[in-house]
Coordinates of C-alpha atoms in Angstrom, one line a residue:
X1 CA 175.7 -123.8 -16.8
X2 CA 173.1 -122.6 -14.2
X3 CA 170.3 -124.9 -13.1
X4 CA 166.7 -123.8 -13.1
X5 CA 164.6 -124.7 -10.0
X6 CA 161.1 -124.0 -8.9
X7 CA 162.3 -120.9 -7.1
X8 CA 164.2 -119.4 -10.1
X9 CA 167.8 -119.6 -11.2
X10 CA 170.1 -121.4 -8.8
X11 CA 173.7 -120.3 -8.5
X12 CA 173.5 -116.9 -10.1
X13 CA 172.3 -113.4 -9.4
X14 CA 168.9 -113.6 -11.1
X15 CA 165.9 -111.3 -10.9
X16 CA 164.3 -113.4 -8.3
X17 CA 167.0 -112.6 -5.8
X18 CA 168.2 -116.1 -5.2
X19 CA 171.9 -115.4 -5.8
X20 CA 174.4 -113.3 -3.8
X21 CA 173.0 -110.4 -1.9
X22 CA 174.4 -106.9 -2.1
X23 CA 177.4 -107.7 0.0
X24 CA 178.3 -110.8 -2.0
X25 CA 177.2 -113.4 0.6
X26 CA 175.3 -116.3 -0.9
X27 CA 172.1 -117.3 0.9
X28 CA 171.7 -121.0 1.1
X29 CA 169.2 -123.7 2.3
X30 CA 169.9 -126.4 4.9
X31 CA 171.7 -128.5 2.3
X32 CA 174.1 -125.7 1.4
X33 CA 172.4 -125.0 -2.0
X34 CA 171.2 -121.6 -3.1
X35 CA 167.7 -121.0 -1.7
X36 CA 164.4 -121.6 -3.3
X37 CA 162.4 -118.6 -2.1
X38 CA 159.1 -120.4 -2.6
X39 CA 159.8 -122.9 0.1
X40 CA 162.1 -121.2 2.5
X41 CA 162.2 -118.1 4.6
X42 CA 159.3 -115.7 5.2
X43 CA 157.1 -115.2 8.3
X44 CA 156.7 -118.9 9.1
X45 CA 160.5 -119.5 9.3
X46 CA 161.0 -116.2 11.2
X47 CA 158.3 -117.2 13.7
X48 CA 159.9 -120.6 14.4
X49 CA 163.2 -118.9 15.0
X50 CA 161.6 -116.2 17.2
X51 CA 160.0 -118.9 19.3
X52 CA 163.4 -119.8 20.8
X53 CA 163.7 -116.2 22.0
X54 CA 160.2 -116.3 23.5
X55 CA 161.2 -119.4 25.5
X56 CA 164.4 -117.8 26.6
X57 CA 162.4 -114.8 27.9
X58 CA 160.1 -117.2 29.8
X59 CA 163.1 -118.7 31.5
X60 CA 165.3 -115.7 32.1
X61 CA 162.5 -113.3 33.1
X62 CA 160.9 -116.0 35.3
X63 CA 164.2 -116.1 37.1
X64 CA 165.3 -112.4 37.2
X65 CA 161.9 -110.8 37.8
X66 CA 161.2 -112.6 41.1
X67 CA 164.8 -113.3 42.1
X68 CA 165.2 -110.3 44.4
X69 CA 162.4 -111.3 46.6
X70 CA 163.9 -114.8 46.8
X71 CA 167.3 -113.5 47.7
X72 CA 166.0 -111.2 50.4
X73 CA 163.3 -113.5 51.8
X74 CA 164.8 -117.0 51.4
X75 CA 168.5 -116.4 51.4
X76 CA 168.4 -113.5 53.9
X77 CA 170.6 -111.1 51.8
X78 CA 170.4 -107.3 52.0
X79 CA 168.5 -105.3 49.5
X80 CA 171.6 -103.8 47.9
X81 CA 173.4 -107.2 47.6
X82 CA 170.3 -108.8 46.2
X83 CA 169.8 -106.0 43.6
X84 CA 173.5 -106.3 42.6
X85 CA 173.2 -110.1 42.2
X86 CA 170.3 -109.7 39.8
X87 CA 171.9 -106.9 37.8
X88 CA 175.2 -108.7 37.6
X89 CA 173.5 -111.8 36.4
X90 CA 171.6 -109.9 33.7
X91 CA 174.8 -107.9 32.8
X92 CA 176.9 -111.1 32.4
X93 CA 174.1 -112.7 30.3
X94 CA 174.1 -109.8 27.8
X95 CA 177.9 -109.5 27.8
X96 CA 178.1 -113.2 26.8
X97 CA 175.9 -112.4 23.9
X98 CA 178.8 -110.6 22.3
X99 CA 180.8 -113.8 22.6
X100 CA 177.9 -115.7 21.1
X101 CA 177.7 -113.3 18.2
X102 CA 181.4 -113.6 17.5
X103 CA 181.3 -117.4 17.6
X104 CA 178.4 -117.5 15.1
X105 CA 180.1 -115.0 12.7
X106 CA 183.5 -116.6 12.9
X107 CA 182.8 -120.3 13.0
X108 CA 179.5 -122.0 13.8
X109 CA 177.0 -119.9 12.0
X110 CA 173.8 -118.5 13.6
X111 CA 171.7 -121.7 13.3
X112 CA 174.2 -124.0 15.1
X113 CA 175.0 -121.4 17.7
X114 CA 171.3 -121.0 18.5
X115 CA 170.7 -124.7 18.7
X116 CA 173.7 -125.2 21.1
X117 CA 172.8 -122.2 23.2
X118 CA 169.2 -123.2 23.5
X119 CA 170.2 -126.6 24.8
X120 CA 172.3 -125.1 27.5
X121 CA 169.6 -122.7 28.5
X122 CA 167.2 -125.5 29.4
X123 CA 169.2 -126.2 32.6
X124 CA 167.0 -125.6 35.7
X125 CA 168.3 -123.2 38.3
X126 CA 169.6 -124.8 41.4
X127 CA 167.2 -123.0 43.8
X128 CA 165.3 -126.3 43.7
X129 CA 168.2 -128.3 45.1
X130 CA 167.7 -129.5 48.7
X131 CA 169.9 -127.6 51.1
X132 CA 170.1 -124.6 48.8
X133 CA 168.5 -122.3 51.4
X134 CA 169.5 -121.4 54.9
X135 CA 167.2 -122.3 57.8
X136 CA 164.0 -120.1 58.1
X137 CA 164.1 -117.0 60.2
X138 CA 162.7 -116.9 63.6
X139 CA 160.9 -113.6 62.8
X140 CA 157.5 -113.7 61.1
X141 CA 158.5 -111.0 58.6
X142 CA 161.5 -113.0 57.3
X143 CA 163.9 -110.1 57.7
X144 CA 167.6 -110.4 57.6
X145 CA 168.2 -109.3 61.2
X146 CA 168.4 -111.2 64.5
X147 CA 168.0 -115.0 64.1
X148 CA 168.1 -114.9 60.2
X149 CA 171.3 -116.7 59.0
X150 CA 172.3 -115.6 55.5
X151 CA 173.1 -118.2 52.8
X152 CA 176.4 -120.0 53.2
X153 CA 179.3 -119.8 50.8
X154 CA 178.4 -123.3 49.4
X155 CA 174.8 -122.2 48.9
X156 CA 175.8 -119.0 47.1
X157 CA 178.2 -120.9 44.9
X158 CA 175.4 -123.2 43.8
X159 CA 173.2 -120.2 43.1
X160 CA 176.0 -118.5 41.0
X161 CA 176.7 -121.8 39.1
X162 CA 173.0 -122.1 38.1
X163 CA 172.6 -118.4 37.2
X164 CA 175.7 -118.2 35.0
X165 CA 175.1 -121.5 33.3
X166 CA 171.8 -120.0 32.2
X167 CA 173.6 -116.8 31.2
X168 CA 175.9 -118.8 28.9
X169 CA 173.0 -120.4 27.0
X170 CA 170.8 -117.4 26.9
X171 CA 173.6 -115.0 25.8
X172 CA 174.5 -117.1 22.8
X173 CA 170.9 -117.5 21.8
X174 CA 170.0 -113.8 22.1
X175 CA 172.9 -112.7 19.9
X176 CA 171.7 -114.7 16.9
X177 CA 168.0 -115.1 16.9
X178 CA 167.2 -111.6 15.5
X179 CA 170.0 -111.9 12.9
X180 CA 168.8 -115.3 11.7
X181 CA 165.2 -114.0 11.7
X182 CA 166.1 -111.1 9.3
X183 CA 168.0 -113.6 7.1
X184 CA 164.5 -115.0 6.2
X185 CA 163.6 -111.8 4.3
X186 CA 165.2 -110.5 1.1
X187 CA 165.3 -106.7 1.4
X188 CA 165.7 -106.4 -2.4
X189 CA 162.4 -108.1 -3.0
X190 CA 159.5 -105.5 -2.8
X191 CA 157.1 -107.8 -1.0
X192 CA 159.7 -109.3 1.4
X193 CA 161.2 -105.8 2.0
X194 CA 157.9 -104.5 3.2
X195 CA 157.5 -107.5 5.5
X196 CA 161.0 -106.9 6.9
X197 CA 160.1 -103.4 8.0
X198 CA 157.7 -104.9 10.6
X199 CA 159.9 -107.8 11.6
X200 CA 161.6 -106.1 14.5
X201 CA 158.4 -104.9 16.2
X202 CA 156.6 -108.2 15.6
X203 CA 159.6 -110.1 16.9
X204 CA 159.7 -108.0 20.1
X205 CA 155.9 -108.3 20.5
X206 CA 156.3 -112.1 20.4
X207 CA 159.1 -112.3 22.9
X208 CA 157.3 -109.8 25.2
X209 CA 154.5 -112.4 25.4
X210 CA 157.1 -114.7 27.0
X211 CA 158.0 -112.0 29.5
X212 CA 154.3 -111.4 30.2
X213 CA 153.8 -115.2 30.9
X214 CA 156.9 -115.2 33.1
X215 CA 155.7 -112.2 35.3
X216 CA 152.2 -113.5 35.7
X217 CA 151.9 -117.3 35.6
X218 CA 155.5 -118.3 36.6
X219 CA 155.8 -115.7 39.3
X220 CA 152.4 -116.9 40.8
X221 CA 153.5 -120.5 40.6
X222 CA 156.9 -119.7 42.2
X223 CA 155.2 -117.8 45.1
X224 CA 152.2 -120.1 45.7
X225 CA 153.1 -123.6 44.4
X226 CA 156.9 -123.7 44.6
X227 CA 160.0 -122.5 42.8
X228 CA 160.7 -126.1 41.7
X229 CA 157.5 -126.1 39.7
X230 CA 158.1 -122.6 38.4
X231 CA 161.6 -123.3 37.1
X232 CA 160.5 -126.7 35.8
X233 CA 157.9 -125.0 33.6
X234 CA 160.7 -122.8 32.2
X235 CA 162.9 -125.8 31.3
X236 CA 160.0 -127.6 29.6
X237 CA 159.1 -124.5 27.5
X238 CA 162.8 -124.1 26.5
X239 CA 163.1 -127.7 25.5
X240 CA 159.9 -127.6 23.4
X241 CA 161.0 -124.4 21.7
X242 CA 164.4 -126.0 20.9
X243 CA 162.7 -129.1 19.4
X244 CA 160.5 -126.9 17.2
X245 CA 163.4 -124.7 16.1
X246 CA 165.4 -127.8 15.0
X247 CA 162.3 -129.3 13.3
X248 CA 162.0 -126.2 11.1
X249 CA 165.6 -126.5 9.7
X250 CA 164.4 -127.1 6.1
X251 CA 162.4 -123.9 6.1
X252 CA 165.3 -121.5 7.0
X253 CA 167.7 -119.5 4.8
X254 CA 171.3 -119.4 6.0
X255 CA 174.4 -117.4 5.4
X256 CA 177.7 -119.1 5.9
X257 CA 180.1 -117.7 8.5
X258 CA 182.7 -115.6 6.9
X259 CA 185.5 -115.9 9.4
X260 CA 186.5 -114.0 12.5
X261 CA 185.2 -110.4 12.3
X262 CA 187.6 -109.4 15.1
X263 CA 190.5 -110.5 12.8
X264 CA 189.2 -108.2 10.0
X265 CA 188.9 -105.3 12.5
X266 CA 192.4 -106.0 13.9
X267 CA 194.0 -106.2 10.4
X268 CA 192.4 -102.9 9.3
X269 CA 193.4 -101.0 12.5
X270 CA 196.9 -102.3 12.4
X271 CA 197.4 -101.5 8.7
X272 CA 196.0 -98.0 9.2
X273 CA 198.4 -97.4 12.1
X274 CA 201.3 -98.8 10.0
X275 CA 200.5 -96.5 7.2
X276 CA 199.6 -93.5 9.4
X277 CA 202.4 -91.3 8.0
X278 CA 201.4 -91.9 4.3
X279 CA 199.0 -89.4 2.7
X280 CA 195.5 -90.7 1.7
X281 CA 195.1 -90.9 -2.1
X282 CA 193.0 -88.1 -3.6
X283 CA 191.1 -90.7 -5.6
X284 CA 189.4 -93.6 -3.8
X285 CA 189.9 -95.7 -6.9
X286 CA 193.6 -96.0 -6.0
X287 CA 192.7 -98.0 -2.9
X288 CA 193.1 -101.8 -2.8
X289 CA 190.1 -103.7 -4.0
X290 CA 188.1 -100.6 -5.2
X291 CA 186.8 -102.3 -8.3
X292 CA 185.5 -105.2 -6.3
X293 CA 184.2 -103.2 -3.4
X294 CA 180.9 -104.6 -2.1
X295 CA 180.0 -101.4 -0.2
X296 CA 180.4 -97.8 -1.4
X297 CA 183.3 -95.7 -0.2
X298 CA 182.6 -93.1 2.4
X299 CA 184.7 -90.0 3.3
X300 CA 184.2 -90.2 7.1
X301 CA 186.9 -91.8 9.2
X302 CA 189.2 -91.3 6.2
X303 CA 192.3 -92.2 8.3
X304 CA 191.2 -95.8 8.1
X305 CA 191.5 -95.6 4.3
X306 CA 195.2 -95.7 4.8
X307 CA 194.9 -99.4 5.5
X308 CA 194.1 -100.0 1.8
X309 CA 196.8 -97.9 0.2
X310 CA 198.2 -99.8 -2.8
X311 CA 201.7 -98.2 -2.8
X312 CA 202.7 -100.2 0.3
X313 CA 201.9 -103.4 -1.5
X314 CA 204.2 -102.7 -4.4
X315 CA 207.1 -101.6 -2.2
X316 CA 206.7 -104.4 0.3
X317 CA 209.0 -107.5 0.3
X318 CA 206.7 -109.3 2.7
X319 CA 203.7 -111.2 1.3
X320 CA 201.8 -110.8 4.6
X321 CA 202.0 -107.0 4.1
X322 CA 201.1 -107.2 0.4
X323 CA 197.9 -109.1 1.1
X324 CA 196.6 -106.2 3.1
X325 CA 193.0 -105.1 3.9
X326 CA 190.7 -104.2 1.0
X327 CA 188.4 -101.2 0.7
X328 CA 185.4 -103.4 1.5
X329 CA 187.1 -104.5 4.8
X330 CA 188.0 -100.9 5.6
X331 CA 184.4 -99.7 5.0
X332 CA 183.1 -102.6 7.2
X333 CA 185.3 -101.5 10.1
X334 CA 184.1 -97.9 9.6
X335 CA 180.5 -99.2 10.0
X336 CA 181.4 -100.8 13.3
X337 CA 183.3 -97.7 14.6
X338 CA 180.3 -95.5 13.7
X339 CA 178.1 -97.6 16.0
X340 CA 180.1 -96.9 19.1
X341 CA 179.0 -93.3 19.9
X342 CA 175.3 -94.4 19.8
X343 CA 176.3 -97.6 21.8
X344 CA 177.6 -95.4 24.6
X345 CA 174.4 -93.4 25.0
X346 CA 172.2 -96.6 25.2
X347 CA 173.9 -97.9 28.4
X348 CA 172.0 -95.6 30.8
X349 CA 168.7 -96.6 29.2
X350 CA 169.2 -100.2 30.5
X351 CA 170.3 -98.9 33.9
X352 CA 166.9 -97.4 34.3
X353 CA 165.2 -100.6 33.0
X354 CA 167.1 -102.7 35.6
X355 CA 165.4 -100.8 38.4
X356 CA 162.1 -102.5 37.4
X357 CA 163.6 -105.9 38.3
X358 CA 165.1 -104.8 41.6
X359 CA 164.2 -101.8 43.7
X360 CA 160.7 -101.4 42.2
X361 CA 159.9 -105.0 43.1
X362 CA 161.1 -104.3 46.6
X363 CA 158.8 -101.3 46.7
X364 CA 155.9 -103.4 45.6
X365 CA 156.6 -105.9 48.4
X366 CA 156.0 -103.2 51.0
X367 CA 152.8 -101.8 49.4
X368 CA 149.2 -102.8 49.5
X369 CA 148.8 -105.4 46.7
X370 CA 145.3 -106.6 47.5
X371 CA 142.7 -106.5 44.7
X372 CA 139.1 -106.1 45.8
X373 CA 139.6 -105.4 49.5
X374 CA 140.6 -108.6 51.3
X375 CA 140.7 -110.7 48.1
X376 CA 143.5 -111.7 45.9
X377 CA 147.0 -110.5 46.7
X378 CA 149.1 -109.7 43.6
X379 CA 152.7 -111.2 43.9
X380 CA 155.2 -108.4 44.0
X381 CA 157.1 -109.8 41.0
X382 CA 153.9 -109.8 39.0
X383 CA 153.6 -106.0 39.1
X384 CA 156.0 -106.0 36.1
X385 CA 153.0 -107.2 34.1
X386 CA 152.2 -103.5 33.4
X387 CA 155.6 -103.1 31.9
X388 CA 155.0 -105.9 29.4
X389 CA 151.4 -104.8 28.7
X390 CA 152.8 -101.4 27.7
X391 CA 155.4 -103.1 25.4
X392 CA 152.6 -105.2 23.8
X393 CA 150.4 -102.1 23.4
X394 CA 153.0 -99.9 21.8
X395 CA 154.4 -102.6 19.5
X396 CA 150.8 -103.3 18.3
X397 CA 150.1 -99.6 17.7
X398 CA 153.5 -99.3 16.0
X399 CA 152.4 -101.4 13.0
X400 CA 148.8 -100.3 12.7
X401 CA 149.0 -96.6 13.7
X402 CA 152.4 -95.1 14.5
X403 CA 154.3 -96.3 11.3
X404 CA 151.6 -95.2 8.8
X405 CA 151.2 -91.9 10.6
X406 CA 155.0 -91.3 10.8
X407 CA 155.4 -92.3 7.2
X408 CA 153.3 -89.3 6.1
X409 CA 155.7 -86.9 7.7
X410 CA 159.1 -88.6 7.2
X411 CA 158.5 -90.4 3.9
X412 CA 160.4 -93.4 5.2
X413 CA 159.1 -96.9 4.5
X414 CA 159.6 -97.8 8.2
X415 CA 158.0 -94.5 9.5
X416 CA 160.5 -93.5 12.2
X417 CA 164.2 -94.0 11.6
X418 CA 165.9 -96.3 14.1
X419 CA 167.6 -93.5 15.9
X420 CA 164.3 -91.6 16.2
X421 CA 162.9 -94.6 18.0
X422 CA 166.0 -94.8 20.3
X423 CA 165.7 -91.1 21.2
X424 CA 162.0 -91.5 22.0
X425 CA 162.9 -94.4 24.3
X426 CA 165.5 -92.3 26.1
X427 CA 163.1 -89.5 26.8
X428 CA 160.4 -91.9 28.1
X429 CA 162.9 -93.7 30.4
X430 CA 163.9 -90.3 31.9
X431 CA 160.3 -89.4 32.6
X432 CA 159.8 -92.8 34.2
X433 CA 162.5 -92.1 36.8
X434 CA 160.8 -88.8 37.6
X435 CA 157.5 -90.7 38.2
X436 CA 159.4 -93.3 40.2
X437 CA 160.9 -90.7 42.5
X438 CA 157.6 -89.0 43.2
X439 CA 155.8 -92.3 43.9
X440 CA 158.6 -93.5 46.2
X441 CA 158.4 -90.3 48.3
X442 CA 154.7 -90.8 48.5
X443 CA 155.1 -94.4 49.7
X444 CA 157.8 -93.5 52.3
X445 CA 155.7 -90.6 53.6
X446 CA 152.8 -93.0 54.2
X447 CA 155.0 -95.7 55.8
X448 CA 153.9 -94.8 59.3
X449 CA 150.2 -95.7 58.6
X450 CA 148.4 -97.9 56.1
X451 CA 150.5 -98.7 53.1
X452 CA 149.5 -97.1 49.8
X453 CA 148.3 -99.2 46.9
X454 CA 151.0 -100.9 44.8
X455 CA 149.2 -99.7 41.7
X456 CA 150.8 -96.3 42.2
X457 CA 153.8 -98.1 40.6
X458 CA 151.9 -98.6 37.4
X459 CA 153.0 -95.2 35.8
X460 CA 156.7 -96.0 36.1
X461 CA 156.2 -99.6 34.8
X462 CA 154.1 -98.3 31.9
X463 CA 156.6 -95.5 31.0
X464 CA 159.6 -97.9 31.1
X465 CA 157.6 -100.4 29.0
X466 CA 156.7 -97.7 26.4
X467 CA 160.4 -96.6 26.4
X468 CA 161.5 -100.2 25.8
X469 CA 159.0 -100.7 23.0
X470 CA 160.7 -97.8 21.2
X471 CA 164.2 -98.1 22.5
X472 CA 164.8 -101.8 22.2
X473 CA 163.3 -102.1 18.8
X474 CA 165.2 -99.0 17.6
X475 CA 168.5 -100.2 19.0
X476 CA 168.1 -103.7 17.6
X477 CA 167.2 -102.4 14.2
X478 CA 170.1 -99.8 14.3
X479 CA 172.8 -102.3 15.2
X480 CA 171.6 -105.0 12.7
X481 CA 170.9 -102.7 9.7
X482 CA 174.0 -100.5 10.2
X483 CA 176.4 -103.3 10.6
X484 CA 178.2 -105.2 7.9
X485 CA 176.4 -108.4 6.9
X486 CA 179.3 -110.6 7.9
X487 CA 179.3 -109.0 11.4
X488 CA 175.5 -109.0 11.9
X489 CA 175.5 -111.5 14.9
X490 CA 178.5 -109.8 16.5
X491 CA 176.8 -106.4 16.1
X492 CA 173.7 -107.8 17.8
X493 CA 176.0 -108.9 20.6
X494 CA 177.5 -105.4 20.7
X495 CA 173.9 -104.1 21.1
X496 CA 173.3 -106.5 23.9
X497 CA 176.4 -105.4 25.7
X498 CA 174.6 -102.1 26.2
X499 CA 172.2 -104.1 28.4
X500 CA 175.2 -105.6 30.1
X501 CA 176.9 -102.3 30.8
X502 CA 173.6 -100.9 31.9
X503 CA 173.1 -103.6 34.5
X504 CA 176.7 -103.3 35.6
X505 CA 176.4 -99.5 35.8
X506 CA 173.3 -100.0 38.1
X507 CA 175.4 -102.1 40.4
X508 CA 178.3 -99.6 40.3
X509 CA 175.9 -96.7 41.1
X510 CA 174.3 -98.5 44.0
X511 CA 177.8 -99.2 45.4
X512 CA 179.0 -95.6 44.8
X513 CA 175.9 -94.0 46.2
X514 CA 176.2 -96.3 49.3
X515 CA 179.8 -95.2 49.8
X516 CA 179.0 -91.5 49.2
X517 CA 176.0 -91.4 51.4
X518 CA 177.0 -93.8 54.1
X519 CA 174.2 -96.1 53.1
X520 CA 171.6 -93.4 53.7
X521 CA 169.9 -93.7 50.3
X522 CA 169.6 -97.5 49.8
X523 CA 169.0 -99.4 53.0
X524 CA 167.6 -102.9 53.8
X525 CA 164.5 -101.1 55.2
X526 CA 163.4 -98.9 52.4
X527 CA 161.3 -96.8 54.8
X528 CA 164.6 -95.6 56.4
X529 CA 166.3 -94.8 53.1
X530 CA 166.0 -92.2 50.4
X531 CA 165.4 -94.4 47.3
X532 CA 163.6 -91.4 45.7
X533 CA 166.9 -89.4 45.6
X534 CA 168.5 -92.4 43.8
X535 CA 165.7 -92.2 41.2
X536 CA 166.2 -88.4 40.9
X537 CA 169.9 -89.0 40.3
X538 CA 169.0 -91.4 37.4
X539 CA 166.6 -88.8 35.9
X540 CA 169.3 -86.1 35.9
X541 CA 171.8 -88.5 34.3
X542 CA 169.1 -89.3 31.8
X543 CA 168.8 -85.7 30.7
X544 CA 172.6 -85.3 30.1
X545 CA 172.7 -88.7 28.4
X546 CA 169.9 -87.6 26.0
X547 CA 171.8 -84.4 25.1
X548 CA 174.8 -86.5 24.3
X549 CA 172.7 -88.8 22.2
X550 CA 171.3 -85.9 20.2
X551 CA 174.8 -84.7 19.4
X552 CA 175.9 -88.2 18.2
X553 CA 172.7 -88.9 16.3
X554 CA 172.7 -85.6 14.4
X555 CA 176.1 -86.5 13.0
X556 CA 175.4 -90.1 12.2
X557 CA 175.2 -91.1 8.5
X558 CA 173.0 -94.2 7.8
X559 CA 174.6 -96.9 5.8
X560 CA 174.4 -96.4 2.1
X561 CA 173.6 -99.2 -0.3
X562 CA 175.4 -99.4 -3.6
X563 CA 173.0 -98.8 -6.5
X564 CA 172.0 -102.1 -8.2
X565 CA 172.9 -100.8 -11.6
X566 CA 176.3 -99.6 -10.5
X567 CA 177.1 -102.9 -8.7
X568 CA 176.1 -104.9 -11.7
X569 CA 178.1 -102.7 -14.1
X570 CA 181.2 -103.1 -11.9
X571 CA 180.8 -106.8 -11.7
X572 CA 180.3 -107.2 -15.5
X573 CA 183.3 -104.9 -16.2
X574 CA 185.6 -107.0 -14.0
X575 CA 184.3 -110.2 -15.5
X576 CA 184.7 -109.0 -19.1
X577 CA 188.2 -107.6 -18.7
X578 CA 189.4 -110.4 -16.4
X579 CA 192.2 -108.2 -15.2
X580 CA 194.8 -109.7 -12.8
X581 CA 194.9 -108.0 -9.4
X582 CA 197.9 -105.8 -10.3
X583 CA 195.9 -104.3 -13.2
X584 CA 192.7 -103.5 -11.2
X585 CA 193.0 -99.8 -12.0
X586 CA 192.2 -100.5 -15.6
X587 CA 189.2 -102.5 -14.5
X588 CA 188.0 -99.5 -12.5
X589 CA 188.2 -97.3 -15.6
X590 CA 186.1 -99.8 -17.5
X591 CA 183.5 -99.9 -14.7
X592 CA 183.3 -96.2 -14.5
X593 CA 182.8 -96.0 -18.3
X594 CA 180.0 -98.5 -18.1
X595 CA 178.4 -96.6 -15.2
X596 CA 178.5 -93.4 -17.2
X597 CA 176.8 -95.0 -20.1
X598 CA 174.1 -96.4 -17.8
X599 CA 173.5 -93.0 -16.3

């Protein structure tokens, strides 16, 4: 007997959408009961969840955006070493997001992982600890030469401890916020489905406000009041956001963790290898679990279908082998595998982005940053404000102008497909590196006289910001929507590893270029180097990367959803026949017959 609540039928798959979703996962409230849609989910719940990511951006961007000037000026490290410390920190942070997504999908769930990670992320960096910095330089310019003693091993150890503690908390948080946010909308409901279309752009608009606050207010406080105050504000913001997030627990919709996704992937790959010499059945209905499949069968990557061959079950004397992967699990692994080619082409995008937090800030520190003659001097780290203004501008235009306009040409509800957004971002990021190379040459040519205005850097900040507005949103949407539901958090973590690999690649390229050129391109004194050639190299790599992306994107097939009528027919057929597992072929025939009648 099913109970009727204010929100509809509880415990079944009713017209209101309160029962299992298309992949069979039941959406529940904080008590573990099927949700009442009238009092849970929607934009309020999504905003409370996104607030934690906004606070994470305040803390992480408040650290990373201005970190390179701190490392060079206060710790007396070289430009190359400072840039690598920042990029390695950001790379590790996003790599840990994959671990955070795995933990959420396998055991804790998205909500508890976010709560635990947000608590860890409130820790204040150790740059405020007395004795953290080496003695001041004798030179007025604060350079690393002569009487400037670099940071000691103990001081560097404290710095790394602080940075990577933050990385642990922020990584677990980032992997799950967007997934829990999309859980607040039912894509089968026409009204909520329309709202979900705009979730990703609104989500990124909101968190970009956190980045904007960090690059303006926090950077100014760090440079003019003290880093202790700047990082203290970050900790307070994170603590408040965590309290608000927990206070909204009654408003959220939850999906229970379904076990380790890596275990499922491993089982399927091993079973496919074990059965590699067996021929694939001509009819997909002969595969294990076909009648109960929660996703439609696809022909691509058909070698993985061998993992679900039934004949092995019947001939096996081992129960572990008999209980092999089902067609649903095989198709889920196919979804993950099909993400990898696009994943590989997104790495260089974040290598370009990382330059905005490292060398571009160093450029700004050597340029004229005065506003109004001898008036206010803009902090070098605050030049990144133009990047976030571009993000806010394009995410705002996306909903009001770009999506409605693109919808007329594509016929898609979301206007541009996720991969079209990613491709646009890749093109803009490549153009940004061309602009960066031209501006750096102009800056270096003028180094003998009066420095040129730092506002020459605005075009590259603006282009990278525009590319991120398209690329980040497109990548996030792609990795969430194209992934199996049970692996949504891990897939978000997989997306964030592109950021990780991009930052690591930046460090590797700096080291490789230094070795290949004898340090001629990237030097402690940018005026003696050829940073413009480094930017040109990234632009050329961007062209080849985009060509690879076009090849992979043209072959990608977006995830297909099983028709509601067909899914219902199969479910009813199996329930009516109540066949045991060894007779599932008969259940398939009944399901097909019902489907033919419906058609």
